[in-house]
Amino acid sequence: RKEVEQDPGPFNVPEGATVAFNCTYSNSASQSFFWYRQDCRKEPKLLMSVYSSGNEDGRFTAQLNRASQYISLLIRDSKLSDSATYLCVVNIPSSGTYKYIFGTGTRLKVLA
Amino acid sequence: GAVVSQHPSRVICKSGTSVKIECRSLDFQATTMFWYRQFPKQSLMLMATSNEGSKATYEQGVEKDKFLINHASLTLSTLTVTSAHPEDSSFYICSAMAAYEQYFGPGTRLTVT
């Protein structure tokens, strides 16, 4: 089983739609969870951290379910500018510290 | 937020030569930096964790003698691709930790001809 798995995508949605991405992780010792956004041929940019209580930032809502080892990202009222690849990132213990593992990413295309 | 730079942004080299990529944290000190590689249409694959003042920790399948990592100061880590081959052509991205968050450099696109 991969350490971090995401919906394969691509997701093609009309402007204004609500879209949800899922991510599962295999290491129960993981402590930190993030969603990153990557535009074509650019470096990833942090979208939001994911907290146990769930968190919201404008149109974006992230949820964490530790029991199921599952993270989600919900985007409401999609904009054309939301088109990108969304990467789920999880930290896993490694040699007394943590390392960060990326999921394969889910491509989103918002259509006019 | 914190800023990480990488140099060069793009490099083309001949097969068999070595290429050095620099990763700098510009406004903070980073005891830990990470090096990733990303092939087209794939996600970022962690290559190694670079620790200031000690040896890097390499991921399984990454040859430490081919990808030399040096983290000589709290603001600089370098990755040297030795005896590069066309299959090493990829997007190499570094990141640095600041306040439990990762900040990424803009990446270096390496093409080996």
Tab-separated table of C-alpha atoms in Angstrom:
chain	number	residue	atom	x	y	z
A	1	ARG	CA	0.000	0.000	0.000
A	2	LYS	CA	1.307	3.462	-0.882
A	3	GLU	CA	2.105	5.764	2.013
A	4	VAL	CA	-0.207	8.466	0.671
A	5	GLU	CA	-2.946	7.818	-1.871
A	6	GLN	CA	-5.193	10.274	-3.652
A	7	ASP	CA	-8.079	10.248	-6.077
A	8	PRO	CA	-6.569	9.848	-9.519
A	9	GLY	CA	-8.529	12.621	-11.220
A	10	PRO	CA	-8.680	14.558	-13.430
A	11	PHE	CA	-11.747	16.351	-12.169
A	12	ASN	CA	-13.425	18.574	-14.750
A	13	VAL	CA	-16.055	20.755	-13.110
A	14	PRO	CA	-18.009	23.843	-14.183
A	15	GLU	CA	-17.392	27.198	-12.557
A	16	GLY	CA	-19.331	27.525	-9.340
A	17	ALA	CA	-19.381	23.799	-8.611
A	18	THR	CA	-18.353	22.211	-5.354
A	19	VAL	CA	-15.649	19.572	-5.616
A	20	ALA	CA	-14.114	17.261	-3.023
A	21	PHE	CA	-10.774	15.497	-3.011
A	22	ASN	CA	-9.834	12.557	-0.828
A	23	CYS	CA	-6.548	11.296	0.488
A	24	THR	CA	-5.666	8.274	2.626
A	25	TYR	CA	-2.416	7.622	4.465
A	26	SER	CA	-1.015	4.383	5.783
A	27	ASN	CA	1.153	5.384	8.755
A	28	SER	CA	-0.875	5.847	11.931
A	29	ALA	CA	2.043	7.713	13.528
A	30	SER	CA	1.674	10.631	11.105
A	31	GLN	CA	1.209	13.912	12.909
A	32	SER	CA	0.949	16.671	10.310
A	33	PHE	CA	-1.172	16.915	7.215
A	34	PHE	CA	-1.306	19.481	4.461
A	35	TRP	CA	-2.867	20.300	1.148
A	36	TYR	CA	-0.605	21.894	-1.435
A	37	ARG	CA	-1.456	23.315	-4.786
A	38	GLN	CA	0.850	22.954	-7.772
A	39	ASP	CA	0.467	24.819	-11.036
A	40	CYS	CA	1.984	23.410	-14.182
A	41	ARG	CA	5.803	23.457	-14.121
A	42	LYS	CA	5.912	25.382	-10.843
A	43	GLU	CA	6.804	24.479	-7.290
A	44	PRO	CA	4.050	23.427	-4.850
A	45	LYS	CA	2.507	26.130	-2.699
A	46	LEU	CA	0.925	25.482	0.670
A	47	LEU	CA	-2.841	25.751	0.465
A	48	MET	CA	-3.679	24.833	4.021
A	49	SER	CA	-2.691	22.692	6.946
A	50	VAL	CA	-5.224	20.140	8.118
A	51	TYR	CA	-6.194	19.994	11.782
A	52	SER	CA	-8.068	17.328	13.687
A	53	SER	CA	-10.993	19.642	14.295
A	54	GLY	CA	-11.248	20.495	10.619
A	55	ASN	CA	-10.502	23.926	9.285
A	56	GLU	CA	-11.845	26.356	6.776
A	57	ASP	CA	-10.212	29.101	4.763
A	58	GLY	CA	-12.675	30.967	2.595
A	59	ARG	CA	-13.995	28.556	-0.018
A	60	PHE	CA	-11.679	25.759	1.121
A	61	THR	CA	-12.456	23.288	3.895
A	62	ALA	CA	-10.117	20.551	5.067
A	63	GLN	CA	-11.076	17.611	7.246
A	64	LEU	CA	-9.013	14.958	8.997
A	65	ASN	CA	-10.283	11.604	10.213
A	66	ARG	CA	-7.508	9.948	12.210
A	67	ALA	CA	-9.464	6.763	12.852
A	68	SER	CA	-9.890	6.132	9.131
A	69	GLN	CA	-6.559	7.784	8.227
A	70	TYR	CA	-8.350	9.965	5.741
A	71	ILE	CA	-8.040	13.611	4.728
A	72	SER	CA	-10.346	15.598	2.515
A	73	LEU	CA	-10.403	18.952	0.778
A	74	LEU	CA	-13.627	20.627	-0.262
A	75	ILE	CA	-13.655	23.559	-2.666
A	76	ARG	CA	-16.881	25.518	-2.905
A	77	ASP	CA	-17.880	27.896	-5.688
A	78	SER	CA	-15.010	26.806	-7.936
A	79	LYS	CA	-13.197	29.506	-9.889
A	80	LEU	CA	-11.270	29.142	-13.124
A	81	SER	CA	-8.158	30.054	-11.154
A	82	ASP	CA	-8.610	26.968	-8.964
A	83	SER	CA	-7.465	24.812	-11.890
A	84	ALA	CA	-4.290	23.115	-10.679
A	85	THR	CA	-3.026	19.878	-9.182
A	86	TYR	CA	-3.813	19.401	-5.510
A	87	LEU	CA	-1.288	17.437	-3.501
A	88	CYS	CA	-1.937	15.758	-0.181
A	89	VAL	CA	1.140	15.761	2.068
A	90	VAL	CA	1.632	13.707	5.200
A	91	ASN	CA	4.570	13.506	7.547
A	92	ILE	CA	5.839	10.129	8.702
A	93	PRO	CA	8.395	9.324	11.398
A	94	SER	CA	11.900	8.766	10.111
A	95	SER	CA	15.157	8.334	12.044
A	96	GLY	CA	14.026	10.292	15.058
A	97	THR	CA	12.420	13.063	13.039
A	98	TYR	CA	9.786	13.321	10.327
A	99	LYS	CA	9.831	13.349	6.563
A	100	TYR	CA	7.110	14.571	4.263
A	101	ILE	CA	5.518	12.340	1.664
A	102	PHE	CA	3.433	13.603	-1.234
A	103	GLY	CA	0.457	11.919	-2.761
A	104	THR	CA	0.322	11.588	-6.522
A	105	GLY	CA	-1.901	14.626	-6.781
A	106	THR	CA	-5.362	15.218	-8.187
A	107	ARG	CA	-5.770	17.403	-11.221
A	108	LEU	CA	-8.632	19.854	-11.193
A	109	LYS	CA	-9.851	21.694	-14.245
A	110	VAL	CA	-12.559	24.284	-13.731
A	111	LEU	CA	-14.430	24.985	-16.947
A	112	ALA	CA	-16.093	28.238	-17.967
B	1	GLY	CA	6.207	33.691	4.478
B	2	ALA	CA	9.671	32.198	4.365
B	3	VAL	CA	11.577	32.336	1.085
B	4	VAL	CA	13.668	29.582	-0.442
B	5	SER	CA	15.712	30.091	-3.578
B	6	GLN	CA	17.244	27.591	-5.955
B	7	HIS	CA	19.972	28.042	-8.484
B	8	PRO	CA	20.090	27.471	-11.363
B	9	SER	CA	16.459	27.468	-12.427
B	10	ARG	CA	17.259	25.602	-15.600
B	11	VAL	CA	20.321	23.697	-16.743
B	12	ILE	CA	21.210	21.652	-19.784
B	13	CYS	CA	24.261	19.453	-19.563
B	14	LYS	CA	25.931	16.709	-21.530
B	15	SER	CA	25.762	13.085	-20.504
B	16	GLY	CA	28.597	12.171	-18.147
B	17	THR	CA	29.052	15.621	-16.634
B	18	SER	CA	28.112	16.705	-13.116
B	19	VAL	CA	25.647	19.395	-12.142
B	20	LYS	CA	25.357	21.222	-8.829
B	21	ILE	CA	22.056	22.684	-7.637
B	22	GLU	CA	21.948	25.118	-4.732
B	23	CYS	CA	19.097	25.584	-2.301
B	24	ARG	CA	19.132	28.579	0.015
B	25	SER	CA	16.817	29.724	2.773
B	26	LEU	CA	16.872	33.501	2.390
B	27	ASP	CA	15.371	34.861	5.567
B	28	PHE	CA	15.555	32.010	8.026
B	29	GLN	CA	17.838	29.227	9.164
B	30	ALA	CA	16.994	25.670	8.215
B	31	THR	CA	18.559	22.742	9.991
B	32	THR	CA	16.647	20.404	7.712
B	33	MET	CA	16.120	20.651	3.994
B	34	PHE	CA	14.555	18.127	1.675
B	35	TRP	CA	15.322	17.274	-1.933
B	36	TYR	CA	12.581	16.048	-4.234
B	37	ARG	CA	12.466	14.960	-7.839
B	38	GLN	CA	9.425	15.239	-10.064
B	39	PHE	CA	9.077	13.527	-13.440
B	40	PRO	CA	6.439	14.772	-15.911
B	41	LYS	CA	2.867	14.049	-14.848
B	42	GLN	CA	4.064	12.503	-11.585
B	43	SER	CA	4.147	13.726	-8.029
B	44	LEU	CA	7.149	14.799	-6.009
B	45	MET	CA	9.315	11.916	-4.878
B	46	LEU	CA	11.446	12.511	-1.804
B	47	MET	CA	15.075	11.786	-2.605
B	48	ALA	CA	16.801	12.668	0.636
B	49	THR	CA	16.670	14.627	3.845
B	50	SER	CA	19.578	17.013	4.255
B	51	ASN	CA	20.687	17.802	7.811
B	52	GLU	CA	23.045	20.650	8.585
B	53	GLY	CA	26.387	19.380	9.772
B	54	SER	CA	25.674	15.700	9.227
B	55	LYS	CA	25.178	13.170	6.468
B	56	ALA	CA	22.025	13.225	4.425
B	57	THR	CA	19.437	10.488	4.801
B	58	TYR	CA	18.597	8.970	1.433
B	59	GLU	CA	15.358	7.302	0.441
B	60	GLN	CA	15.365	3.723	-0.731
B	61	GLY	CA	16.454	3.449	-4.332
B	62	VAL	CA	18.304	6.780	-4.407
B	63	GLU	CA	22.037	6.326	-4.930
B	64	LYS	CA	23.954	8.427	-2.464
B	65	ASP	CA	27.114	8.308	-4.567
B	66	LYS	CA	25.271	9.645	-7.573
B	67	PHE	CA	23.281	12.344	-5.794
B	68	LEU	CA	25.718	14.056	-3.450
B	69	ILE	CA	24.154	16.271	-0.835
B	70	ASN	CA	26.032	18.789	1.256
B	71	HIS	CA	24.401	20.926	3.947
B	72	ALA	CA	27.348	23.002	5.040
B	73	SER	CA	25.450	25.869	6.645
B	74	LEU	CA	22.060	26.651	8.096
B	75	THR	CA	21.032	28.448	4.927
B	76	LEU	CA	22.540	26.354	2.143
B	77	SER	CA	22.163	22.797	0.888
B	78	THR	CA	23.557	21.577	-2.409
B	79	LEU	CA	22.664	18.611	-4.563
B	80	THR	CA	25.235	17.426	-7.079
B	81	VAL	CA	24.105	15.030	-9.784
B	82	THR	CA	27.281	13.202	-10.724
B	83	SER	CA	27.854	11.599	-14.112
B	84	ALA	CA	24.432	12.688	-15.259
B	85	HIS	CA	22.528	10.593	-17.788
B	86	PRO	CA	19.415	11.415	-19.836
B	87	GLU	CA	17.239	9.471	-17.379
B	88	ASP	CA	18.285	11.974	-14.683
B	89	SER	CA	16.462	14.699	-16.595
B	90	SER	CA	13.789	15.909	-14.206
B	91	PHE	CA	12.500	18.781	-12.085
B	92	TYR	CA	14.476	18.939	-8.835
B	93	ILE	CA	12.867	20.835	-5.965
B	94	CYS	CA	14.215	21.571	-2.525
B	95	SER	CA	12.319	22.607	0.549
B	96	ALA	CA	13.263	23.937	3.945
B	97	MET	CA	11.496	23.671	7.243
B	98	ALA	CA	10.460	26.809	9.135
B	99	ALA	CA	8.068	26.690	12.077
B	100	TYR	CA	6.920	23.163	11.201
B	101	GLU	CA	5.986	24.179	7.665
B	102	GLN	CA	7.771	23.382	4.439
B	103	TYR	CA	8.697	26.131	2.045
B	104	PHE	CA	9.682	25.125	-1.439
B	105	GLY	CA	12.247	26.530	-3.777
B	106	PRO	CA	11.133	27.336	-7.334
B	107	GLY	CA	12.761	24.176	-8.681
B	108	THR	CA	15.548	23.393	-11.136
B	109	ARG	CA	14.763	21.833	-14.459
B	110	LEU	CA	17.641	19.573	-15.482
B	111	THR	CA	17.965	18.313	-19.022
B	112	VAL	CA	20.745	15.871	-19.811
B	113	THR	CA	21.504	15.476	-23.497
